[in-house]
Amino acid sequence: MVVGVVAGSSVAWGRPALYATGLLVDGGSPTVDPDVLRPPQPEPAPPGAPTLLPTAEEGEVPSPEALAERLRAVSRSGIGGRFDLSVVDAAGGAELYREGGGPSIPASTQKILTGVAVLHELGADHRFTTSVERRGARWVLVGGGDPLLTGDTVGGYPARGSLEQLAQQTSEAVEEAGVTEVDLGLDTDLFAGPAWSPDWPENYRDQVTPVSALVVDQGRLAGVSPGPREDRPARAALDRFAELLEDQGVEVGDVDDRSADGSGTTVAEVPSAPVGVLVERMLMTSDNDVAEFLLRHAALAAGEPASFEGGEAVVGAVLDELGIDDEGRRTRDGSGLSRENRLSSETLTAVVGLALSEEGAALRPLVTGLPVAGAVGSLSGRFTDPDSGAGLGEVRAKTGSLRQTNSLAGYTRTADGRLVAFALLVNEAENDYAARVWLDRAASAVSSCGC
């Protein structure tokens, strides 16, 4: 079987977002699919995207005993805490290493479960629509849950829904209707439940925007994260839309952000980036806002409320349908910001292994979107220690960082060319920096295993 390894060191969205937690935050028997490391394709691939270098051999399965010896040789001095570790052969799912036991706090590796839920329920090509409906005398801006909706028309990758383009379409509809002034309304009823998790402390308000079906520019007031966020993102989006309409020469009268009931005629609409691209974005930059949106969309598609509670239900249902053990799992949000989330390293390696397999082709963005050690995404500044050099450019994994909680889950190719999935979770760490260095060294020990 011909398989591939990744080369290249840039993606279109550039430097990774800062870690995504309150104090320091990151933000069955499958066979390996030959096309697993293909660059993202739903949209034109950005310049500098990873390219495939084919290899002829799959390589030898690592010896569990030899791999265990290598991992145990990585010093844990000064870390303390509890380790929950799993390494499996991606081609067959055989357990190669297991230590500790879940459930554990996953931090941002929780986003892998968010990704599997939305990809399973909606598919990689699905898009969300932001629209304007004419309901009686009022023109209503309808939030469709596009997590990357932007106020301006922007180029680049990924393509985004544009409020400016929506205003242009609406102005044309206003002209055709012969209306001299429009009153605006708002509909954000797509999402349900609280916009802010009770598990999130107040100091997370620079890490994630209150969840709403209508948010423009992710509610980021300074355009960066961490950074100040809109308290009322839907109202801010409606005000921005009114300004854009006025820029188009439309006279705007009353602007009412109370929920506009009923249905009407759609006069304008713009699509989001595809779900697969959104999942890749979520994983690559550890985007908390995208994660919370996607979990709600997965819940809706499964017939559950688009809420934190609905997210819990859909993740459990999807894992059960896929035959993945999730004993002890608890899903309190989509981003991993909650310290009440729980899952095991075995659940993570099962999901990653499935996404690497031919049977898991529909889940491919879960692996094509993972950061690359020392190169792109939230791993671009990692693996700088000499003892983790073997993992540079080889390890692809989702990071996770909360206070006293650090994790890394993804896959790598061993020195013998074998593809393996791994999940390394450290809870109750006494030294977060030492824990992250250990994660990099341990992943590199797996990558360099010719055993």
GROMACS .gro file of C-alpha atoms in nm:
model
  451
    1MET     CA    1   0.000   0.000   0.000
    2VAL     CA    2   0.129   0.347  -0.086
    3VAL     CA    3   0.108   0.593   0.198
    4GLY     CA    4   0.241   0.944   0.246
    5VAL     CA    5   0.426   1.175   0.477
    6VAL     CA    6   0.391   1.548   0.504
    7ALA     CA    7   0.635   1.816   0.398
    8GLY     CA    8   0.584   2.192   0.406
    9SER     CA    9   0.556   2.450   0.676
   10SER     CA   10   0.286   2.708   0.620
   11VAL     CA   11  -0.090   2.746   0.604
   12ALA     CA   12  -0.295   3.040   0.488
   13TRP     CA   13  -0.415   3.146   0.831
   14GLY     CA   14  -0.055   3.202   0.941
   15ARG     CA   15   0.073   3.204   1.296
   16PRO     CA   16  -0.133   3.009   1.548
   17ALA     CA   17  -0.366   3.170   1.796
   18LEU     CA   18  -0.230   3.195   2.148
   19TYR     CA   19  -0.310   2.910   2.382
   20ALA     CA   20  -0.678   2.895   2.459
   21THR     CA   21  -0.738   2.852   2.832
   22GLY     CA   22  -0.787   3.091   3.120
   23LEU     CA   23  -0.430   3.130   3.240
   24LEU     CA   24  -0.236   2.941   2.975
   25VAL     CA   25  -0.461   2.786   2.718
   26ASP     CA   26  -0.431   2.634   2.374
   27GLY     CA   27  -0.627   2.779   2.286
   28GLY     CA   28  -1.345  -0.238   1.392
   29SER     CA   29  -1.019  -0.304   1.242
   30PRO     CA   30  -0.932  -0.022   1.010
   31THR     CA   31  -0.649  -0.008   0.761
   32VAL     CA   32  -0.459   0.309   0.682
   33ASP     CA   33  -0.593   0.507   0.388
   34PRO     CA   34  -0.321   0.587   0.131
   35ASP     CA   35  -0.470   0.935   0.088
   36VAL     CA   36  -0.482   1.016   0.457
   37LEU     CA   37  -0.229   1.299   0.454
   38ARG     CA   38  -0.384   1.479   0.158
   39PRO     CA   39  -0.395   1.859   0.204
   40PRO     CA   40  -0.740   2.018   0.258
   41GLN     CA   41  -0.936   2.017  -0.068
   42PRO     CA   42  -1.292   2.150  -0.013
   43GLU     CA   43  -1.157   2.495  -0.104
   44PRO     CA   44  -0.852   2.571  -0.320
   45ALA     CA   45  -0.548   2.466  -0.118
   46PRO     CA   46  -0.360   2.765   0.023
   47PRO     CA   47  -0.005   2.841  -0.091
   48GLY     CA   48   0.253   2.643   0.099
   49ALA     CA   49   0.012   2.373   0.213
   50PRO     CA   50   0.168   2.037   0.300
   51THR     CA   51   0.246   1.812   0.004
   52LEU     CA   52   0.255   1.434  -0.021
   53LEU     CA   53   0.578   1.243  -0.051
   54PRO     CA   54   0.482   0.881  -0.121
   55THR     CA   55   0.664   0.593   0.044
   56ALA     CA   56   0.645   0.232  -0.068
   57GLU     CA   57   0.632   0.051   0.268
   58GLU     CA   58   0.407   0.073   0.567
   59GLY     CA   59   0.685  -0.033   0.802
   60GLU     CA   60   0.699  -0.273   1.091
   61VAL     CA   61   0.457  -0.256   1.380
   62PRO     CA   62   0.648  -0.126   1.684
   63SER     CA   63   0.719  -0.374   1.960
   64PRO     CA   64   0.498  -0.281   2.258
   65GLU     CA   65   0.780  -0.375   2.496
   66ALA     CA   66   1.038  -0.162   2.314
   67LEU     CA   67   0.798   0.132   2.282
   68ALA     CA   68   0.717   0.110   2.652
   69GLU     CA   69   1.086   0.118   2.735
   70ARG     CA   70   1.134   0.431   2.523
   71LEU     CA   71   0.839   0.614   2.677
   72ARG     CA   72   0.936   0.524   3.032
   73ALA     CA   73   1.286   0.653   2.965
   74VAL     CA   74   1.152   1.006   2.908
   75SER     CA   75   1.212   1.182   3.239
   76ARG     CA   76   0.910   1.298   3.435
   77SER     CA   77   1.113   1.480   3.695
   78GLY     CA   78   0.928   1.771   3.852
   79ILE     CA   79   0.598   1.703   3.675
   80GLY     CA   80   0.406   1.500   3.930
   81GLY     CA   81   0.042   1.458   3.845
   82ARG     CA   82  -0.146   1.175   3.678
   83PHE     CA   83  -0.069   1.031   3.334
   84ASP     CA   84  -0.330   0.886   3.097
   85LEU     CA   85  -0.149   0.757   2.787
   86SER     CA   86  -0.244   0.552   2.482
   87VAL     CA   87  -0.061   0.456   2.161
   88VAL     CA   88  -0.224   0.235   1.898
   89ASP     CA   89  -0.131   0.100   1.557
   90ALA     CA   90  -0.333   0.303   1.308
   91ALA     CA   91  -0.346   0.021   1.053
   92GLY     CA   92  -0.500  -0.236   1.282
   93GLY     CA   93  -0.597  -0.062   1.603
   94ALA     CA   94  -0.374  -0.286   1.815
   95GLU     CA   95  -0.277  -0.137   2.148
   96LEU     CA   96   0.094  -0.060   2.159
   97TYR     CA   97   0.110   0.123   2.491
   98ARG     CA   98  -0.133   0.200   2.770
   99GLU     CA   99  -0.071   0.369   3.102
  100GLY     CA  100  -0.299   0.508   3.366
  101GLY     CA  101  -0.667   0.538   3.309
  102GLY     CA  102  -0.937   0.783   3.239
  103PRO     CA  103  -1.142   0.971   3.257
  104SER     CA  104  -0.916   1.275   3.244
  105ILE     CA  105  -0.957   1.647   3.179
  106PRO     CA  106  -0.875   1.677   2.807
  107ALA     CA  107  -0.838   2.056   2.773
  108SER     CA  108  -0.845   2.148   2.402
  109THR     CA  109  -0.805   1.791   2.279
  110GLN     CA  110  -1.180   1.794   2.350
  111LYS     CA  111  -1.208   1.961   2.008
  112ILE     CA  112  -1.135   1.624   1.846
  113LEU     CA  113  -1.467   1.494   1.981
  114THR     CA  114  -1.642   1.809   1.860
  115GLY     CA  115  -1.496   1.745   1.516
  116VAL     CA  116  -1.601   1.381   1.499
  117ALA     CA  117  -1.955   1.473   1.606
  118VAL     CA  118  -2.013   1.743   1.344
  119LEU     CA  119  -1.843   1.553   1.061
  120HIS     CA  120  -2.046   1.242   1.137
  121GLU     CA  121  -2.374   1.432   1.154
  122LEU     CA  122  -2.333   1.682   0.869
  123GLY     CA  123  -2.040   1.578   0.650
  124ALA     CA  124  -1.739   1.781   0.541
  125ASP     CA  125  -1.916   1.962   0.254
  126HIS     CA  126  -2.207   2.107   0.451
  127ARG     CA  127  -2.228   2.486   0.482
  128PHE     CA  128  -2.424   2.719   0.708
  129THR     CA  129  -2.622   3.012   0.572
  130THR     CA  130  -2.663   3.365   0.704
  131SER     CA  131  -2.965   3.526   0.544
  132VAL     CA  132  -3.206   3.818   0.532
  133GLU     CA  133  -3.579   3.753   0.528
  134ARG     CA  134  -3.857   3.997   0.460
  135ARG     CA  135  -4.117   3.941   0.729
  136GLY     CA  136  -4.400   4.184   0.678
  137ALA     CA  137  -4.260   4.536   0.695
  138ARG     CA  138  -3.941   4.428   0.867
  139TRP     CA  139  -3.619   4.301   0.708
  140VAL     CA  140  -3.480   4.038   0.942
  141LEU     CA  141  -3.116   3.933   0.971
  142VAL     CA  142  -3.122   3.558   1.040
  143GLY     CA  143  -2.823   3.401   1.212
  144GLY     CA  144  -2.728   3.067   1.062
  145GLY     CA  145  -2.445   2.986   1.299
  146ASP     CA  146  -2.154   3.074   1.070
  147PRO     CA  147  -1.858   3.088   1.310
  148LEU     CA  148  -1.633   3.279   1.069
  149LEU     CA  149  -1.884   3.532   0.934
  150THR     CA  150  -1.691   3.850   0.860
  151GLY     CA  151  -1.804   4.211   0.834
  152ASP     CA  152  -1.600   4.282   0.524
  153THR     CA  153  -1.542   4.095   0.202
  154VAL     CA  154  -1.211   3.919   0.249
  155GLY     CA  155  -1.008   3.697   0.022
  156GLY     CA  156  -0.771   3.420   0.109
  157TYR     CA  157  -0.833   3.082   0.267
  158PRO     CA  158  -1.068   2.973   0.397
  159ALA     CA  159  -1.340   3.159   0.208
  160ARG     CA  160  -1.582   3.319   0.454
  161GLY     CA  161  -1.938   3.437   0.457
  162SER     CA  162  -1.943   3.816   0.428
  163LEU     CA  163  -2.190   4.053   0.593
  164GLU     CA  164  -2.083   4.314   0.338
  165GLN     CA  165  -2.188   4.085   0.053
  166LEU     CA  166  -2.515   4.015   0.234
  167ALA     CA  167  -2.578   4.391   0.256
  168GLN     CA  168  -2.507   4.430  -0.115
  169GLN     CA  169  -2.761   4.161  -0.201
  170THR     CA  170  -3.013   4.313   0.039
  171SER     CA  171  -2.974   4.661  -0.109
  172GLU     CA  172  -3.057   4.517  -0.451
  173ALA     CA  173  -3.369   4.353  -0.307
  174VAL     CA  174  -3.469   4.681  -0.141
  175GLU     CA  175  -3.435   4.863  -0.472
  176GLU     CA  176  -3.640   4.599  -0.653
  177ALA     CA  177  -3.911   4.627  -0.386
  178GLY     CA  178  -3.930   5.004  -0.434
  179VAL     CA  179  -3.889   5.064  -0.061
  180THR     CA  180  -3.746   5.395   0.057
  181GLU     CA  181  -3.666   5.293   0.415
  182VAL     CA  182  -3.618   4.960   0.591
  183ASP     CA  183  -3.675   4.856   0.950
  184LEU     CA  184  -3.440   4.581   1.064
  185GLY     CA  185  -3.502   4.282   1.287
  186LEU     CA  186  -3.297   3.996   1.425
  187ASP     CA  187  -3.346   3.620   1.447
  188THR     CA  188  -3.094   3.418   1.648
  189ASP     CA  189  -3.328   3.136   1.747
  190LEU     CA  190  -3.117   2.865   1.581
  191PHE     CA  191  -2.912   2.816   1.897
  192ALA     CA  192  -3.065   2.744   2.237
  193GLY     CA  193  -2.963   2.746   2.601
  194PRO     CA  194  -2.716   2.974   2.777
  195ALA     CA  195  -2.457   3.162   2.574
  196TRP     CA  196  -2.196   3.126   2.847
  197SER     CA  197  -2.107   2.801   3.021
  198PRO     CA  198  -2.136   2.800   3.400
  199ASP     CA  199  -1.802   2.617   3.397
  200TRP     CA  200  -1.620   2.909   3.235
  201PRO     CA  201  -1.469   3.163   3.476
  202GLU     CA  202  -1.497   3.531   3.399
  203ASN     CA  203  -1.131   3.554   3.299
  204TYR     CA  204  -1.213   3.340   2.993
  205ARG     CA  205  -1.404   3.628   2.835
  206ASP     CA  206  -1.098   3.712   2.626
  207GLN     CA  207  -1.080   3.350   2.506
  208VAL     CA  208  -1.431   3.288   2.375
  209THR     CA  209  -1.730   3.502   2.272
  210PRO     CA  210  -2.074   3.433   2.424
  211VAL     CA  211  -2.226   3.177   2.189
  212SER     CA  212  -2.487   3.311   1.947
  213ALA     CA  213  -2.619   3.202   1.608
  214LEU     CA  214  -2.510   3.543   1.476
  215VAL     CA  215  -2.161   3.673   1.543
  216VAL     CA  216  -1.948   3.884   1.311
  217ASP     CA  217  -1.568   3.865   1.313
  218GLN     CA  218  -1.601   3.617   1.601
  219GLY     CA  219  -1.698   3.905   1.829
  220ARG     CA  220  -1.333   4.003   1.862
  221LEU     CA  221  -1.317   4.378   1.925
  222ALA     CA  222  -0.944   4.401   1.852
  223GLY     CA  223  -0.941   4.126   1.590
  224VAL     CA  224  -0.720   3.898   1.800
  225SER     CA  225  -0.753   3.623   2.059
  226PRO     CA  226  -0.693   3.648   2.347
  227GLY     CA  227  -0.852   3.990   2.340
  228PRO     CA  228  -1.169   4.184   2.427
  229ARG     CA  229  -1.498   4.037   2.306
  230GLU     CA  230  -1.849   4.161   2.238
  231ASP     CA  231  -2.088   4.108   2.530
  232ARG     CA  232  -2.385   4.115   2.290
  233PRO     CA  233  -2.241   3.977   1.966
  234ALA     CA  234  -2.573   3.945   1.781
  235ARG     CA  235  -2.665   4.310   1.846
  236ALA     CA  236  -2.317   4.415   1.734
  237ALA     CA  237  -2.363   4.216   1.413
  238LEU     CA  238  -2.703   4.376   1.349
  239ASP     CA  239  -2.559   4.724   1.401
  240ARG     CA  240  -2.275   4.643   1.163
  241PHE     CA  241  -2.527   4.521   0.905
  242ALA     CA  242  -2.722   4.846   0.936
  243GLU     CA  243  -2.403   5.043   0.872
  244LEU     CA  244  -2.324   4.832   0.567
  245LEU     CA  245  -2.674   4.886   0.429
  246GLU     CA  246  -2.636   5.261   0.472
  247ASP     CA  247  -2.303   5.237   0.288
  248GLN     CA  248  -2.505   5.086   0.003
  249GLY     CA  249  -2.740   5.386   0.004
  250VAL     CA  250  -3.024   5.217   0.193
  251GLU     CA  251  -3.201   5.433   0.450
  252VAL     CA  252  -3.233   5.239   0.775
  253GLY     CA  253  -3.514   5.319   1.017
  254ASP     CA  254  -3.585   5.117   1.331
  255VAL     CA  255  -3.327   4.856   1.436
  256ASP     CA  256  -3.479   4.602   1.675
  257ASP     CA  257  -3.268   4.320   1.818
  258ARG     CA  258  -3.558   4.145   1.988
  259SER     CA  259  -3.628   3.803   1.844
  260ALA     CA  260  -3.835   3.837   1.527
  261ASP     CA  261  -4.084   3.551   1.517
  262GLY     CA  262  -4.230   3.390   1.211
  263SER     CA  263  -4.098   3.322   0.867
  264GLY     CA  264  -4.078   3.523   0.552
  265THR     CA  265  -3.925   3.544   0.209
  266THR     CA  266  -3.549   3.507   0.182
  267VAL     CA  267  -3.407   3.802  -0.011
  268ALA     CA  268  -3.034   3.752   0.047
  269GLU     CA  269  -2.798   3.484   0.178
  270VAL     CA  270  -2.429   3.403   0.209
  271PRO     CA  271  -2.274   3.061   0.285
  272SER     CA  272  -2.007   2.973   0.535
  273ALA     CA  273  -1.690   2.779   0.465
  274PRO     CA  274  -1.756   2.403   0.447
  275VAL     CA  275  -1.772   2.206   0.771
  276GLY     CA  276  -1.452   2.019   0.684
  277VAL     CA  277  -1.262   2.346   0.649
  278LEU     CA  278  -1.411   2.476   0.974
  279VAL     CA  279  -1.301   2.160   1.155
  280GLU     CA  280  -0.948   2.202   1.020
  281ARG     CA  281  -0.945   2.565   1.131
  282MET     CA  282  -1.073   2.470   1.476
  283LEU     CA  283  -0.798   2.212   1.525
  284MET     CA  284  -0.511   2.401   1.363
  285THR     CA  285  -0.552   2.721   1.564
  286SER     CA  286  -0.743   2.577   1.862
  287ASP     CA  287  -1.034   2.809   1.784
  288ASN     CA  288  -1.276   2.804   2.077
  289ASP     CA  289  -1.552   2.996   1.899
  290VAL     CA  290  -1.559   2.762   1.600
  291ALA     CA  291  -1.570   2.465   1.837
  292GLU     CA  292  -1.875   2.590   2.025
  293PHE     CA  293  -2.061   2.664   1.701
  294LEU     CA  294  -1.982   2.323   1.552
  295LEU     CA  295  -2.095   2.133   1.860
  296ARG     CA  296  -2.433   2.308   1.844
  297HIS     CA  297  -2.470   2.232   1.475
  298ALA     CA  298  -2.394   1.866   1.542
  299ALA     CA  299  -2.659   1.863   1.814
  300LEU     CA  300  -2.918   2.022   1.583
  301ALA     CA  301  -2.846   1.770   1.308
  302ALA     CA  302  -2.902   1.488   1.556
  303GLY     CA  303  -3.235   1.631   1.670
  304GLU     CA  304  -3.097   1.765   1.997
  305PRO     CA  305  -3.117   2.123   2.127
  306ALA     CA  306  -2.837   2.346   1.998
  307SER     CA  307  -2.699   2.392   2.348
  308PHE     CA  308  -2.428   2.268   2.582
  309GLU     CA  309  -2.662   1.988   2.690
  310GLY     CA  310  -2.738   1.896   2.330
  311GLY     CA  311  -2.366   1.874   2.267
  312GLU     CA  312  -2.327   1.620   2.545
  313ALA     CA  313  -2.602   1.408   2.391
  314VAL     CA  314  -2.474   1.413   2.033
  315VAL     CA  315  -2.114   1.330   2.122
  316GLY     CA  316  -2.227   1.027   2.318
  317ALA     CA  317  -2.459   0.914   2.041
  318VAL     CA  318  -2.194   0.951   1.770
  319LEU     CA  319  -1.926   0.765   1.963
  320ASP     CA  320  -2.173   0.487   2.036
  321GLU     CA  321  -2.271   0.461   1.669
  322LEU     CA  322  -1.904   0.446   1.569
  323GLY     CA  323  -1.839   0.172   1.824
  324ILE     CA  324  -1.594   0.380   2.027
  325ASP     CA  325  -1.578   0.320   2.401
  326ASP     CA  326  -1.634   0.642   2.595
  327GLU     CA  327  -1.675   0.512   2.948
  328GLY     CA  328  -1.654   0.798   3.194
  329ARG     CA  329  -1.677   1.063   2.923
  330ARG     CA  330  -1.844   1.392   3.006
  331THR     CA  331  -1.885   1.667   2.747
  332ARG     CA  332  -1.956   2.006   2.900
  333ASP     CA  333  -1.855   2.219   2.602
  334GLY     CA  334  -1.709   2.193   2.253
  335SER     CA  335  -1.386   2.382   2.309
  336GLY     CA  336  -1.236   2.206   2.609
  337LEU     CA  337  -1.234   2.521   2.821
  338SER     CA  338  -1.445   2.352   3.088
  339ARG     CA  339  -1.253   2.173   3.360
  340GLU     CA  340  -1.558   1.946   3.399
  341ASN     CA  341  -1.499   1.772   3.065
  342ARG     CA  342  -1.379   1.413   3.095
  343LEU     CA  343  -1.256   1.153   2.848
  344SER     CA  344  -0.988   0.887   2.825
  345SER     CA  345  -0.678   0.872   2.608
  346GLU     CA  346  -0.819   0.549   2.460
  347THR     CA  347  -1.123   0.736   2.329
  348LEU     CA  348  -0.898   0.990   2.159
  349THR     CA  349  -0.673   0.730   1.993
  350ALA     CA  350  -0.981   0.540   1.875
  351VAL     CA  351  -1.119   0.853   1.707
  352VAL     CA  352  -0.786   0.953   1.551
  353GLY     CA  353  -0.723   0.596   1.436
  354LEU     CA  354  -1.064   0.582   1.271
  355ALA     CA  355  -1.004   0.915   1.096
  356LEU     CA  356  -0.677   0.776   0.957
  357SER     CA  357  -0.848   0.467   0.816
  358GLU     CA  358  -1.018   0.397   0.486
  359GLU     CA  359  -1.341   0.336   0.676
  360GLY     CA  360  -1.311   0.679   0.834
  361ALA     CA  361  -1.274   0.879   0.513
  362ALA     CA  362  -1.566   1.103   0.609
  363LEU     CA  363  -1.370   1.208   0.918
  364ARG     CA  364  -1.054   1.300   0.730
  365PRO     CA  365  -1.046   1.671   0.836
  366LEU     CA  366  -0.977   1.547   1.189
  367VAL     CA  367  -0.627   1.451   1.078
  368THR     CA  368  -0.561   1.690   0.790
  369GLY     CA  369  -0.632   1.980   1.025
  370LEU     CA  370  -0.391   1.881   1.301
  371PRO     CA  371  -0.099   2.113   1.381
  372VAL     CA  372   0.249   2.001   1.273
  373ALA     CA  373   0.531   1.994   1.528
  374GLY     CA  374   0.758   2.295   1.494
  375ALA     CA  375   0.589   2.403   1.172
  376VAL     CA  376   0.226   2.516   1.174
  377GLY     CA  377  -0.068   2.575   1.402
  378SER     CA  378  -0.056   2.557   1.779
  379LEU     CA  379   0.254   2.332   1.758
  380SER     CA  380   0.462   2.579   1.558
  381GLY     CA  381   0.649   2.698   1.866
  382ARG     CA  382   0.683   2.355   2.025
  383PHE     CA  383   0.939   2.072   1.998
  384THR     CA  384   1.227   2.317   2.049
  385ASP     CA  385   1.402   2.101   2.307
  386PRO     CA  386   1.691   1.889   2.166
  387ASP     CA  387   1.528   1.574   2.304
  388SER     CA  388   1.212   1.641   2.102
  389GLY     CA  389   1.385   1.714   1.771
  390ALA     CA  390   1.289   1.378   1.623
  391GLY     CA  391   0.926   1.487   1.623
  392LEU     CA  392   0.980   1.805   1.420
  393GLY     CA  393   0.768   1.790   1.107
  394GLU     CA  394   0.662   1.434   1.190
  395VAL     CA  395   0.419   1.469   1.479
  396ARG     CA  396   0.073   1.602   1.394
  397ALA     CA  397  -0.137   1.657   1.703
  398LYS     CA  398  -0.396   1.867   1.882
  399THR     CA  399  -0.266   2.053   2.182
  400GLY     CA  400  -0.441   2.108   2.512
  401SER     CA  401  -0.343   2.339   2.798
  402LEU     CA  402  -0.530   2.439   3.110
  403ARG     CA  403  -0.379   2.514   3.448
  404GLN     CA  404  -0.221   2.188   3.573
  405THR     CA  405  -0.365   2.011   3.268
  406ASN     CA  406  -0.172   1.940   2.948
  407SER     CA  407  -0.245   1.709   2.657
  408LEU     CA  408  -0.140   1.611   2.307
  409ALA     CA  409  -0.335   1.381   2.075
  410GLY     CA  410  -0.278   1.292   1.713
  411TYR     CA  411  -0.055   1.070   1.504
  412THR     CA  412   0.297   1.023   1.373
  413ARG     CA  413   0.499   0.791   1.156
  414THR     CA  414   0.765   0.588   1.334
  415ALA     CA  415   1.125   0.557   1.217
  416ASP     CA  416   1.021   0.229   1.053
  417GLY     CA  417   0.744   0.405   0.862
  418ARG     CA  418   0.450   0.277   1.066
  419LEU     CA  419   0.159   0.513   1.126
  420VAL     CA  420   0.048   0.523   1.491
  421ALA     CA  421  -0.212   0.725   1.680
  422PHE     CA  422  -0.139   0.853   2.028
  423ALA     CA  423  -0.300   1.049   2.310
  424LEU     CA  424  -0.099   1.180   2.603
  425LEU     CA  425  -0.289   1.346   2.889
  426VAL     CA  426  -0.131   1.483   3.206
  427ASN     CA  427  -0.362   1.604   3.482
  428GLU     CA  428  -0.274   1.762   3.817
  429ALA     CA  429   0.071   1.862   3.692
  430GLU     CA  430   0.291   2.042   3.941
  431ASN     CA  431   0.482   2.218   3.662
  432ASP     CA  432   0.294   2.299   3.341
  433TYR     CA  433   0.604   2.389   3.143
  434ALA     CA  434   0.775   2.062   3.236
  435ALA     CA  435   0.458   1.873   3.144
  436ARG     CA  436   0.448   2.028   2.797
  437VAL     CA  437   0.816   1.955   2.741
  438TRP     CA  438   0.750   1.596   2.845
  439LEU     CA  439   0.462   1.570   2.597
  440ASP     CA  440   0.688   1.685   2.314
  441ARG     CA  441   0.965   1.446   2.415
  442ALA     CA  442   0.726   1.154   2.456
  443ALA     CA  443   0.565   1.213   2.116
  444SER     CA  444   0.914   1.235   1.965
  445ALA     CA  445   1.007   0.907   2.134
  446VAL     CA  446   0.714   0.746   1.955
  447SER     CA  447   0.808   0.912   1.625
  448SER     CA  448   1.172   0.801   1.644
  449CYS     CA  449   1.088   0.446   1.744
  450GLY     CA  450   1.262   0.197   1.513
  451CYS     CA  451   1.164  -0.085   1.739
   0.00000   0.00000   0.00000
